[in-house]
Amino acid sequence: MSTNAQAVPLPGGTWSLGDLTATRFGYGAMQLAGPGVMGPPADHDGALAVLRKAVELGITHIDTAAAYGPRITNELIREALHPYPEPLLIATKVGADRDEQGGWPPARQPADLRRSVHENLETLGVERLDLVNLRLGDAQGPRPGSLAEALGTLVELQQQGLIRHLGVSNATREQVAEALTIAPIVCVQNLYNLAYRHDDALIDELAGKGIAYVPFFPLGGFSPLQSSALSAVASRLGTTPLSVALAWLLHRSPNILLIPGTSSVAHLTENVAGAGIRLSEDDLAELDKIGATEHVAG
C-alpha cells in the first residue's frame, strides 16, 4: 500500500519501541466500534476512511484490541490497510474479554491469553503481532498482584515467534518493576493526563530506561475547577482543551506516545494539528498547576 508524503512532520517526532520506530502521535482505534465499543460502526466506510487518513498523515502507531467490538476494530484495520505498509506498527492488547452487558471481565489465564493472541493474529491478518500489551487490573483501574504467570505465557508465545514486543497496561508501578525482571518490555499504557498524574515518577523512570509511556483518557477525571483552568489556557491560545492536553503530554516527556481516538477524519486532522501547538514556559507553568490541584480519589 502506498501512502502520500506528509508536508509537515507529525508533532513530537518518533520514539523507538525495541527495534521498531513509531510516531509519537499515534491513533487509538477503539472508537471505531459501535456504541459502548460493541458491534460495528454506524458508518463503515467512514471508519475505513479514518484509518486510511491516519496512515496518509504519516501516523505509524495504531492501537487496537480484539476485544474492541469484539473483533470489529481489528477487522476494520485489516480491511482498510492490509497489506500493511512497512513503517506501520499495530499495537494490540490481551487480558480482558467482553461480556453480553458490555463489561470488561479479566481474561488472564494462560488459555485465555493464547486464545486472544491467536484471535488478534487472525483478525489482523498477520503471522506475528508487532506489540502486545498485557492488560492488568479491571475496569476500575490497576489492582495489586503478580503478573508473572500471565506475562510468562506471553513470553512463551513471543519465543514461538507470534509476538515481536511486549508491554503492560493498567499496571501498578510494582507490576512494571516485576515485568522488567521477567522480560524486556517496550511500553507501559496507563491512565494519565494533566489532572491525573499518579505516574509522574514512573514516566521519568521509564524514560531513563528507554521505555515508552502511552497515556489513555487524555481528558478523563478532571474536576470542574481543573476543566475551567484548562479551558482558560485553550481560549487564550485560540484552540481547544483537547489540543492543549495533547500538546502538554508531548511536552511532558519524550517517551510519551499519544493514541487519541476518533471516528471522524476531520477530528483526526484537528487532533494532529492541535497537538502541534506551541506551549510557552508560562503556559506550561499554568498547566502544571492543574495537576497540583488534583483530587482524584485513589
PDB file of C-alpha atoms in Angstrom:
ATOM      1  CA  MET A   1       0.000   0.000   0.000  1.00  0.00           C
ATOM      2  CA  SER A   2       1.449   3.356  -0.957  1.00  0.00           C
ATOM      3  CA  THR A   3       0.963   6.489   1.157  1.00  0.00           C
ATOM      4  CA  ASN A   4       1.139  10.154   0.398  1.00  0.00           C
ATOM      5  CA  ALA A   5       4.160  12.017   1.726  1.00  0.00           C
ATOM      6  CA  GLN A   6       3.207  14.357   4.550  1.00  0.00           C
ATOM      7  CA  ALA A   7       4.093  18.028   4.150  1.00  0.00           C
ATOM      8  CA  VAL A   8       4.797  18.647   7.835  1.00  0.00           C
ATOM      9  CA  PRO A   9       6.264  16.152  10.358  1.00  0.00           C
ATOM     10  CA  LEU A  10       3.847  14.909  12.980  1.00  0.00           C
ATOM     11  CA  PRO A  11       4.116  16.659  16.356  1.00  0.00           C
ATOM     12  CA  GLY A  12       6.578  15.090  18.750  1.00  0.00           C
ATOM     13  CA  GLY A  13       8.685  13.204  16.211  1.00  0.00           C
ATOM     14  CA  THR A  14       9.322   9.499  16.810  1.00  0.00           C
ATOM     15  CA  TRP A  15      10.268   7.017  19.541  1.00  0.00           C
ATOM     16  CA  SER A  16      11.870   3.577  19.355  1.00  0.00           C
ATOM     17  CA  LEU A  17       9.868   0.578  20.571  1.00  0.00           C
ATOM     18  CA  GLY A  18      12.516  -2.099  20.602  1.00  0.00           C
ATOM     19  CA  ASP A  19      13.752  -2.442  17.031  1.00  0.00           C
ATOM     20  CA  LEU A  20      10.703  -0.577  15.682  1.00  0.00           C
ATOM     21  CA  THR A  21      10.218   3.171  15.343  1.00  0.00           C
ATOM     22  CA  ALA A  22       6.817   4.781  15.874  1.00  0.00           C
ATOM     23  CA  THR A  23       5.480   8.294  15.563  1.00  0.00           C
ATOM     24  CA  ARG A  24       4.835   9.790  18.993  1.00  0.00           C
ATOM     25  CA  PHE A  25       1.467  10.938  17.689  1.00  0.00           C
ATOM     26  CA  GLY A  26      -0.469   7.738  17.036  1.00  0.00           C
ATOM     27  CA  TYR A  27      -4.069   6.691  16.694  1.00  0.00           C
ATOM     28  CA  GLY A  28      -6.325   4.663  19.005  1.00  0.00           C
ATOM     29  CA  ALA A  29      -8.890   2.611  17.084  1.00  0.00           C
ATOM     30  CA  MET A  30     -11.281   1.821  19.959  1.00  0.00           C
ATOM     31  CA  GLN A  31     -13.858   4.447  18.935  1.00  0.00           C
ATOM     32  CA  LEU A  32     -14.282   2.859  15.509  1.00  0.00           C
ATOM     33  CA  ALA A  33     -16.529   0.178  17.031  1.00  0.00           C
ATOM     34  CA  GLY A  34     -20.185   0.822  17.795  1.00  0.00           C
ATOM     35  CA  PRO A  35     -21.636   2.438  20.946  1.00  0.00           C
ATOM     36  CA  GLY A  36     -20.008   1.172  24.122  1.00  0.00           C
ATOM     37  CA  VAL A  37     -17.239  -0.338  21.972  1.00  0.00           C
ATOM     38  CA  MET A  38     -19.700  -3.040  20.946  1.00  0.00           C
ATOM     39  CA  GLY A  39     -20.749  -4.036  17.450  1.00  0.00           C
ATOM     40  CA  PRO A  40     -19.983  -2.461  14.087  1.00  0.00           C
ATOM     41  CA  PRO A  41     -19.749   1.265  13.415  1.00  0.00           C
ATOM     42  CA  ALA A  42     -22.752   3.150  12.070  1.00  0.00           C
ATOM     43  CA  ASP A  43     -20.569   4.388   9.199  1.00  0.00           C
ATOM     44  CA  HIS A  44     -18.421   1.521   7.953  1.00  0.00           C
ATOM     45  CA  ASP A  45     -16.888   3.446   5.054  1.00  0.00           C
ATOM     46  CA  GLY A  46     -16.215   6.392   7.356  1.00  0.00           C
ATOM     47  CA  ALA A  47     -14.283   4.139   9.724  1.00  0.00           C
ATOM     48  CA  LEU A  48     -12.129   2.868   6.859  1.00  0.00           C
ATOM     49  CA  ALA A  49     -11.522   6.458   5.764  1.00  0.00           C
ATOM     50  CA  VAL A  50     -10.247   7.423   9.215  1.00  0.00           C
ATOM     51  CA  LEU A  51      -7.715   4.590   9.229  1.00  0.00           C
ATOM     52  CA  ARG A  52      -6.502   5.412   5.745  1.00  0.00           C
ATOM     53  CA  LYS A  53      -6.231   9.104   6.627  1.00  0.00           C
ATOM     54  CA  ALA A  54      -4.149   8.254   9.691  1.00  0.00           C
ATOM     55  CA  VAL A  55      -1.609   6.444   7.522  1.00  0.00           C
ATOM     56  CA  GLU A  56      -1.757   9.200   4.897  1.00  0.00           C
ATOM     57  CA  LEU A  57      -0.887  11.751   7.596  1.00  0.00           C
ATOM     58  CA  GLY A  58       2.203   9.722   8.459  1.00  0.00           C
ATOM     59  CA  ILE A  59       0.979   8.031  11.643  1.00  0.00           C
ATOM     60  CA  THR A  60       2.875   4.756  12.148  1.00  0.00           C
ATOM     61  CA  HIS A  61       1.406   3.660  15.520  1.00  0.00           C
ATOM     62  CA  ILE A  62      -2.158   2.305  15.690  1.00  0.00           C
ATOM     63  CA  ASP A  63      -3.537   0.894  18.944  1.00  0.00           C
ATOM     64  CA  THR A  64      -6.286  -1.739  18.907  1.00  0.00           C
ATOM     65  CA  ALA A  65      -7.513  -4.960  20.566  1.00  0.00           C
ATOM     66  CA  ALA A  66      -9.556  -7.974  19.540  1.00  0.00           C
ATOM     67  CA  ALA A  67     -11.856  -7.148  22.470  1.00  0.00           C
ATOM     68  CA  TYR A  68     -12.953  -3.911  20.753  1.00  0.00           C
ATOM     69  CA  GLY A  69     -16.224  -4.782  19.101  1.00  0.00           C
ATOM     70  CA  PRO A  70     -15.302  -7.613  19.790  1.00  0.00           C
ATOM     71  CA  ARG A  71     -13.072  -8.161  16.725  1.00  0.00           C
ATOM     72  CA  ILE A  72     -14.558  -5.159  14.919  1.00  0.00           C
ATOM     73  CA  THR A  73     -11.669  -2.686  15.071  1.00  0.00           C
ATOM     74  CA  ASN A  74      -9.127  -5.332  14.069  1.00  0.00           C
ATOM     75  CA  GLU A  75     -11.258  -6.348  11.108  1.00  0.00           C
ATOM     76  CA  LEU A  76     -11.634  -2.703  10.047  1.00  0.00           C
ATOM     77  CA  ILE A  77      -7.872  -2.178  10.263  1.00  0.00           C
ATOM     78  CA  ARG A  78      -7.291  -5.233   8.105  1.00  0.00           C
ATOM     79  CA  GLU A  79      -9.877  -4.160   5.536  1.00  0.00           C
ATOM     80  CA  ALA A  80      -8.553  -0.605   5.348  1.00  0.00           C
ATOM     81  CA  LEU A  81      -4.802  -1.150   5.456  1.00  0.00           C
ATOM     82  CA  HIS A  82      -3.794  -4.730   4.646  1.00  0.00           C
ATOM     83  CA  PRO A  83      -1.209  -5.416   3.280  1.00  0.00           C
ATOM     84  CA  TYR A  84       0.276  -3.113   5.878  1.00  0.00           C
ATOM     85  CA  PRO A  85       2.868  -0.502   4.885  1.00  0.00           C
ATOM     86  CA  GLU A  86       6.336  -1.272   6.225  1.00  0.00           C
ATOM     87  CA  PRO A  87       6.586   1.548   8.823  1.00  0.00           C
ATOM     88  CA  LEU A  88       3.204   0.787  10.413  1.00  0.00           C
ATOM     89  CA  LEU A  89       3.247  -0.644  13.959  1.00  0.00           C
ATOM     90  CA  ILE A  90      -0.024  -2.126  15.196  1.00  0.00           C
ATOM     91  CA  ALA A  91      -0.187  -2.498  18.971  1.00  0.00           C
ATOM     92  CA  THR A  92      -2.845  -4.731  20.469  1.00  0.00           C
ATOM     93  CA  LYS A  93      -3.701  -5.910  23.951  1.00  0.00           C
ATOM     94  CA  VAL A  94      -4.856  -9.038  25.713  1.00  0.00           C
ATOM     95  CA  GLY A  95      -6.046  -9.773  29.240  1.00  0.00           C
ATOM     96  CA  ALA A  96      -9.719  -8.750  29.098  1.00  0.00           C
ATOM     97  CA  ASP A  97     -12.805 -10.070  27.327  1.00  0.00           C
ATOM     98  CA  ARG A  98     -16.245  -8.584  26.702  1.00  0.00           C
ATOM     99  CA  ASP A  99     -19.434  -9.885  28.260  1.00  0.00           C
ATOM    100  CA  GLU A 100     -23.013  -9.564  26.999  1.00  0.00           C
ATOM    101  CA  GLN A 101     -23.531  -6.475  29.170  1.00  0.00           C
ATOM    102  CA  GLY A 102     -20.569  -4.712  27.577  1.00  0.00           C
ATOM    103  CA  GLY A 103     -18.312  -5.254  30.583  1.00  0.00           C
ATOM    104  CA  TRP A 104     -14.588  -5.993  30.516  1.00  0.00           C
ATOM    105  CA  PRO A 105     -14.039  -9.121  32.658  1.00  0.00           C
ATOM    106  CA  PRO A 106     -10.380 -10.085  33.166  1.00  0.00           C
ATOM    107  CA  ALA A 107      -9.131 -12.936  30.985  1.00  0.00           C
ATOM    108  CA  ARG A 108      -5.549 -13.595  32.037  1.00  0.00           C
ATOM    109  CA  GLN A 109      -5.419 -17.343  32.445  1.00  0.00           C
ATOM    110  CA  PRO A 110      -2.880 -18.956  30.080  1.00  0.00           C
ATOM    111  CA  ALA A 111      -5.621 -20.418  27.889  1.00  0.00           C
ATOM    112  CA  ASP A 112      -7.370 -17.036  27.679  1.00  0.00           C
ATOM    113  CA  LEU A 113      -4.181 -15.293  26.630  1.00  0.00           C
ATOM    114  CA  ARG A 114      -3.279 -17.868  23.999  1.00  0.00           C
ATOM    115  CA  ARG A 115      -6.790 -17.660  22.559  1.00  0.00           C
ATOM    116  CA  SER A 116      -6.665 -13.866  22.494  1.00  0.00           C
ATOM    117  CA  VAL A 117      -3.259 -13.740  20.806  1.00  0.00           C
ATOM    118  CA  HIS A 118      -4.456 -16.110  18.082  1.00  0.00           C
ATOM    119  CA  GLU A 119      -7.665 -14.096  17.683  1.00  0.00           C
ATOM    120  CA  ASN A 120      -5.600 -10.931  17.163  1.00  0.00           C
ATOM    121  CA  LEU A 121      -3.384 -12.713  14.638  1.00  0.00           C
ATOM    122  CA  GLU A 122      -6.425 -13.956  12.725  1.00  0.00           C
ATOM    123  CA  THR A 123      -8.419 -10.725  12.698  1.00  0.00           C
ATOM    124  CA  LEU A 124      -5.437  -8.533  11.803  1.00  0.00           C
ATOM    125  CA  GLY A 125      -4.253 -10.992   9.157  1.00  0.00           C
ATOM    126  CA  VAL A 126      -0.646 -11.280  10.333  1.00  0.00           C
ATOM    127  CA  GLU A 127       1.712 -14.076  11.335  1.00  0.00           C
ATOM    128  CA  ARG A 128       3.309 -12.066  14.154  1.00  0.00           C
ATOM    129  CA  LEU A 129       1.942  -9.250  16.312  1.00  0.00           C
ATOM    130  CA  ASP A 130       4.153  -6.154  16.477  1.00  0.00           C
ATOM    131  CA  LEU A 131       3.351  -5.319  20.094  1.00  0.00           C
ATOM    132  CA  VAL A 132       1.091  -6.971  22.663  1.00  0.00           C
ATOM    133  CA  ASN A 133       0.174  -5.172  25.870  1.00  0.00           C
ATOM    134  CA  LEU A 134      -0.889  -7.300  28.823  1.00  0.00           C
ATOM    135  CA  ARG A 135      -3.919  -5.577  30.350  1.00  0.00           C
ATOM    136  CA  LEU A 136      -3.944  -5.882  34.129  1.00  0.00           C
ATOM    137  CA  GLY A 137      -6.360  -4.736  36.844  1.00  0.00           C
ATOM    138  CA  ASP A 138     -10.004  -4.221  35.926  1.00  0.00           C
ATOM    139  CA  ALA A 139     -12.360  -1.587  34.538  1.00  0.00           C
ATOM    140  CA  GLN A 140     -11.911   0.462  37.716  1.00  0.00           C
ATOM    141  CA  GLY A 141      -8.140   0.682  37.343  1.00  0.00           C
ATOM    142  CA  PRO A 142      -4.930  -1.117  38.354  1.00  0.00           C
ATOM    143  CA  ARG A 143      -5.030  -3.758  41.086  1.00  0.00           C
ATOM    144  CA  PRO A 144      -2.057  -5.161  43.010  1.00  0.00           C
ATOM    145  CA  GLY A 145      -0.871  -8.686  42.350  1.00  0.00           C
ATOM    146  CA  SER A 146       1.759 -10.646  40.497  1.00  0.00           C
ATOM    147  CA  LEU A 147       1.718 -10.720  36.703  1.00  0.00           C
ATOM    148  CA  ALA A 148       4.319 -13.480  36.472  1.00  0.00           C
ATOM    149  CA  GLU A 149       2.080 -16.276  35.162  1.00  0.00           C
ATOM    150  CA  ALA A 150       0.290 -14.083  32.616  1.00  0.00           C
ATOM    151  CA  LEU A 151       3.405 -12.377  31.311  1.00  0.00           C
ATOM    152  CA  GLY A 152       5.226 -15.706  31.275  1.00  0.00           C
ATOM    153  CA  THR A 153       2.553 -17.063  28.930  1.00  0.00           C
ATOM    154  CA  LEU A 154       3.103 -14.142  26.559  1.00  0.00           C
ATOM    155  CA  VAL A 155       6.864 -14.676  26.717  1.00  0.00           C
ATOM    156  CA  GLU A 156       6.297 -18.278  25.596  1.00  0.00           C
ATOM    157  CA  LEU A 157       4.238 -17.037  22.647  1.00  0.00           C
ATOM    158  CA  GLN A 158       6.946 -14.476  21.884  1.00  0.00           C
ATOM    159  CA  GLN A 159       9.534 -17.263  21.835  1.00  0.00           C
ATOM    160  CA  GLN A 160       7.308 -19.138  19.383  1.00  0.00           C
ATOM    161  CA  GLY A 161       7.542 -16.154  17.029  1.00  0.00           C
ATOM    162  CA  LEU A 162       3.941 -14.980  17.439  1.00  0.00           C
ATOM    163  CA  ILE A 163       4.773 -11.704  19.245  1.00  0.00           C
ATOM    164  CA  ARG A 164       7.538  -9.235  18.475  1.00  0.00           C
ATOM    165  CA  HIS A 165       7.443  -6.945  21.533  1.00  0.00           C
ATOM    166  CA  LEU A 166       5.665  -6.869  24.907  1.00  0.00           C
ATOM    167  CA  GLY A 167       4.169  -4.149  27.057  1.00  0.00           C
ATOM    168  CA  VAL A 168       1.867  -3.825  30.060  1.00  0.00           C
ATOM    169  CA  SER A 169      -1.322  -1.813  30.519  1.00  0.00           C
ATOM    170  CA  ASN A 170      -3.345  -0.645  33.535  1.00  0.00           C
ATOM    171  CA  ALA A 171      -0.368  -1.590  35.705  1.00  0.00           C
ATOM    172  CA  THR A 172       0.918  -0.511  39.099  1.00  0.00           C
ATOM    173  CA  ARG A 173       4.499   0.687  39.480  1.00  0.00           C
ATOM    174  CA  GLU A 174       5.309  -2.563  41.297  1.00  0.00           C
ATOM    175  CA  GLN A 175       3.911  -4.635  38.438  1.00  0.00           C
ATOM    176  CA  VAL A 176       6.019  -2.712  35.943  1.00  0.00           C
ATOM    177  CA  ALA A 177       9.092  -3.436  38.053  1.00  0.00           C
ATOM    178  CA  GLU A 178       8.151  -7.116  38.242  1.00  0.00           C
ATOM    179  CA  ALA A 179       7.597  -7.256  34.474  1.00  0.00           C
ATOM    180  CA  LEU A 180      11.102  -5.958  33.858  1.00  0.00           C
ATOM    181  CA  THR A 181      12.536  -8.861  35.861  1.00  0.00           C
ATOM    182  CA  ILE A 182      10.705 -11.333  33.592  1.00  0.00           C
ATOM    183  CA  ALA A 183      11.189  -9.964  30.085  1.00  0.00           C
ATOM    184  CA  PRO A 184      12.057  -6.780  28.192  1.00  0.00           C
ATOM    185  CA  ILE A 185       9.015  -4.532  27.808  1.00  0.00           C
ATOM    186  CA  VAL A 186       8.883  -1.613  25.398  1.00  0.00           C
ATOM    187  CA  CYS A 187       5.907   0.338  26.751  1.00  0.00           C
ATOM    188  CA  VAL A 188       3.511   0.949  29.625  1.00  0.00           C
ATOM    189  CA  GLN A 189      -0.050   2.033  28.840  1.00  0.00           C
ATOM    190  CA  ASN A 190      -1.812   3.669  31.805  1.00  0.00           C
ATOM    191  CA  LEU A 191      -4.323   6.351  32.704  1.00  0.00           C
ATOM    192  CA  TYR A 192      -2.503   9.687  32.833  1.00  0.00           C
ATOM    193  CA  ASN A 193      -3.292  13.271  31.970  1.00  0.00           C
ATOM    194  CA  LEU A 194      -2.940  16.841  33.249  1.00  0.00           C
ATOM    195  CA  ALA A 195      -5.238  16.159  36.188  1.00  0.00           C
ATOM    196  CA  TYR A 196      -4.367  12.536  36.954  1.00  0.00           C
ATOM    197  CA  ARG A 197      -0.603  12.469  37.427  1.00  0.00           C
ATOM    198  CA  HIS A 198      -0.055   9.494  39.721  1.00  0.00           C
ATOM    199  CA  ASP A 199       2.513   8.070  37.283  1.00  0.00           C
ATOM    200  CA  ASP A 200       4.833  11.101  37.166  1.00  0.00           C
ATOM    201  CA  ALA A 201       7.705   9.265  38.843  1.00  0.00           C
ATOM    202  CA  LEU A 202       7.122   6.143  36.732  1.00  0.00           C
ATOM    203  CA  ILE A 203       7.209   8.142  33.488  1.00  0.00           C
ATOM    204  CA  ASP A 204      10.588   9.631  34.381  1.00  0.00           C
ATOM    205  CA  GLU A 205      11.907   6.236  35.448  1.00  0.00           C
ATOM    206  CA  LEU A 206      10.794   4.637  32.172  1.00  0.00           C
ATOM    207  CA  ALA A 207      12.279   7.480  30.121  1.00  0.00           C
ATOM    208  CA  GLY A 208      15.644   6.721  31.697  1.00  0.00           C
ATOM    209  CA  LYS A 209      15.287   3.093  30.585  1.00  0.00           C
ATOM    210  CA  GLY A 210      14.189   3.967  27.047  1.00  0.00           C
ATOM    211  CA  ILE A 211      10.676   2.588  27.625  1.00  0.00           C
ATOM    212  CA  ALA A 212       7.628   4.334  26.161  1.00  0.00           C
ATOM    213  CA  TYR A 213       4.671   5.517  28.221  1.00  0.00           C
ATOM    214  CA  VAL A 214       1.307   5.583  26.445  1.00  0.00           C
ATOM    215  CA  PRO A 215      -1.388   7.525  28.351  1.00  0.00           C
ATOM    216  CA  PHE A 216      -5.061   6.865  27.790  1.00  0.00           C
ATOM    217  CA  PHE A 217      -8.017   9.169  28.547  1.00  0.00           C
ATOM    218  CA  PRO A 218      -6.169  12.480  27.998  1.00  0.00           C
ATOM    219  CA  LEU A 219      -9.201  14.380  29.363  1.00  0.00           C
ATOM    220  CA  GLY A 220     -10.502  11.855  31.894  1.00  0.00           C
ATOM    221  CA  GLY A 221     -11.028  12.595  35.600  1.00  0.00           C
ATOM    222  CA  PHE A 222     -10.933  16.392  35.501  1.00  0.00           C
ATOM    223  CA  SER A 223     -12.779  18.298  38.225  1.00  0.00           C
ATOM    224  CA  PRO A 224     -14.887  21.314  37.155  1.00  0.00           C
ATOM    225  CA  LEU A 225     -12.192  23.633  38.528  1.00  0.00           C
ATOM    226  CA  GLN A 226      -9.464  21.862  36.573  1.00  0.00           C
ATOM    227  CA  SER A 227     -11.560  21.841  33.399  1.00  0.00           C
ATOM    228  CA  SER A 228     -12.100  25.576  33.749  1.00  0.00           C
ATOM    229  CA  ALA A 229      -8.369  26.185  34.118  1.00  0.00           C
ATOM    230  CA  LEU A 230      -7.620  24.081  31.035  1.00  0.00           C
ATOM    231  CA  SER A 231     -10.333  25.854  29.047  1.00  0.00           C
ATOM    232  CA  ALA A 232      -8.902  29.228  30.040  1.00  0.00           C
ATOM    233  CA  VAL A 233      -5.475  28.321  28.646  1.00  0.00           C
ATOM    234  CA  ALA A 234      -7.064  26.917  25.482  1.00  0.00           C
ATOM    235  CA  SER A 235      -9.123  30.072  24.983  1.00  0.00           C
ATOM    236  CA  ARG A 236      -6.064  32.274  25.345  1.00  0.00           C
ATOM    237  CA  LEU A 237      -4.224  30.178  22.740  1.00  0.00           C
ATOM    238  CA  GLY A 238      -7.208  30.118  20.404  1.00  0.00           C
ATOM    239  CA  THR A 239      -7.522  26.339  20.425  1.00  0.00           C
ATOM    240  CA  THR A 240      -9.433  23.528  22.162  1.00  0.00           C
ATOM    241  CA  PRO A 241      -8.895  21.965  25.608  1.00  0.00           C
ATOM    242  CA  LEU A 242      -8.128  18.596  23.963  1.00  0.00           C
ATOM    243  CA  SER A 243      -5.446  20.193  21.783  1.00  0.00           C
ATOM    244  CA  VAL A 244      -3.813  21.770  24.830  1.00  0.00           C
ATOM    245  CA  ALA A 245      -3.991  18.491  26.778  1.00  0.00           C
ATOM    246  CA  LEU A 246      -2.380  16.552  23.914  1.00  0.00           C
ATOM    247  CA  ALA A 247       0.313  19.191  23.382  1.00  0.00           C
ATOM    248  CA  TRP A 248       1.096  19.205  27.105  1.00  0.00           C
ATOM    249  CA  LEU A 249       1.536  15.427  27.090  1.00  0.00           C
ATOM    250  CA  LEU A 250       4.048  15.666  24.242  1.00  0.00           C
ATOM    251  CA  HIS A 251       5.911  18.346  26.197  1.00  0.00           C
ATOM    252  CA  ARG A 252       5.796  16.334  29.435  1.00  0.00           C
ATOM    253  CA  SER A 253       8.393  13.727  28.436  1.00  0.00           C
ATOM    254  CA  PRO A 254       9.946  12.484  25.172  1.00  0.00           C
ATOM    255  CA  ASN A 255       8.896   8.894  25.917  1.00  0.00           C
ATOM    256  CA  ILE A 256       5.171   9.736  25.957  1.00  0.00           C
ATOM    257  CA  LEU A 257       3.299   8.411  22.910  1.00  0.00           C
ATOM    258  CA  LEU A 258      -0.242   9.590  22.152  1.00  0.00           C
ATOM    259  CA  ILE A 259      -3.085   7.404  20.876  1.00  0.00           C
ATOM    260  CA  PRO A 260      -6.149   9.709  20.776  1.00  0.00           C
ATOM    261  CA  GLY A 261      -9.145   8.087  19.148  1.00  0.00           C
ATOM    262  CA  THR A 262     -11.857   9.434  16.878  1.00  0.00           C
ATOM    263  CA  SER A 263     -14.286   8.150  14.261  1.00  0.00           C
ATOM    264  CA  SER A 264     -14.059  11.342  12.192  1.00  0.00           C
ATOM    265  CA  VAL A 265     -11.478  12.230   9.537  1.00  0.00           C
ATOM    266  CA  ALA A 266     -11.942  15.930  10.302  1.00  0.00           C
ATOM    267  CA  HIS A 267     -11.434  15.364  14.024  1.00  0.00           C
ATOM    268  CA  LEU A 268      -8.343  13.234  13.393  1.00  0.00           C
ATOM    269  CA  THR A 269      -6.808  16.027  11.332  1.00  0.00           C
ATOM    270  CA  GLU A 270      -7.699  18.570  14.021  1.00  0.00           C
ATOM    271  CA  ASN A 271      -6.105  16.386  16.701  1.00  0.00           C
ATOM    272  CA  VAL A 272      -2.843  16.178  14.760  1.00  0.00           C
ATOM    273  CA  ALA A 273      -2.744  19.923  14.194  1.00  0.00           C
ATOM    274  CA  GLY A 274      -3.792  20.703  17.757  1.00  0.00           C
ATOM    275  CA  ALA A 275      -1.114  18.518  19.290  1.00  0.00           C
ATOM    276  CA  GLY A 276       1.464  20.615  17.459  1.00  0.00           C
ATOM    277  CA  ILE A 277       0.564  23.916  19.140  1.00  0.00           C
ATOM    278  CA  ARG A 278       3.473  25.639  20.856  1.00  0.00           C
ATOM    279  CA  LEU A 279       3.238  25.980  24.618  1.00  0.00           C
ATOM    280  CA  SER A 280       5.346  28.685  26.237  1.00  0.00           C
ATOM    281  CA  GLU A 281       7.071  28.285  29.593  1.00  0.00           C
ATOM    282  CA  ASP A 282       4.272  30.371  31.116  1.00  0.00           C
ATOM    283  CA  ASP A 283       1.652  28.112  29.509  1.00  0.00           C
ATOM    284  CA  LEU A 284       3.376  25.005  30.848  1.00  0.00           C
ATOM    285  CA  ALA A 285       3.679  26.501  34.347  1.00  0.00           C
ATOM    286  CA  GLU A 286      -0.020  27.348  34.357  1.00  0.00           C
ATOM    287  CA  LEU A 287      -0.981  23.915  33.102  1.00  0.00           C
ATOM    288  CA  ASP A 288       1.210  22.187  35.671  1.00  0.00           C
ATOM    289  CA  LYS A 289      -0.856  23.868  38.394  1.00  0.00           C
ATOM    290  CA  ILE A 290      -3.843  21.818  37.231  1.00  0.00           C
ATOM    291  CA  GLY A 291      -2.071  18.634  38.296  1.00  0.00           C
ATOM    292  CA  ALA A 292      -1.133  20.284  41.596  1.00  0.00           C
ATOM    293  CA  THR A 293      -4.844  20.725  42.399  1.00  0.00           C
ATOM    294  CA  GLU A 294      -5.577  17.078  41.655  1.00  0.00           C
ATOM    295  CA  HIS A 295      -8.047  15.423  43.974  1.00  0.00           C
ATOM    296  CA  VAL A 296      -8.914  12.304  42.044  1.00  0.00           C
ATOM    297  CA  ALA A 297      -9.698   9.510  44.502  1.00  0.00           C
ATOM    298  CA  GLY A 298      -7.180   6.709  44.955  1.00  0.00           C
TER     299      GLY A 298
END
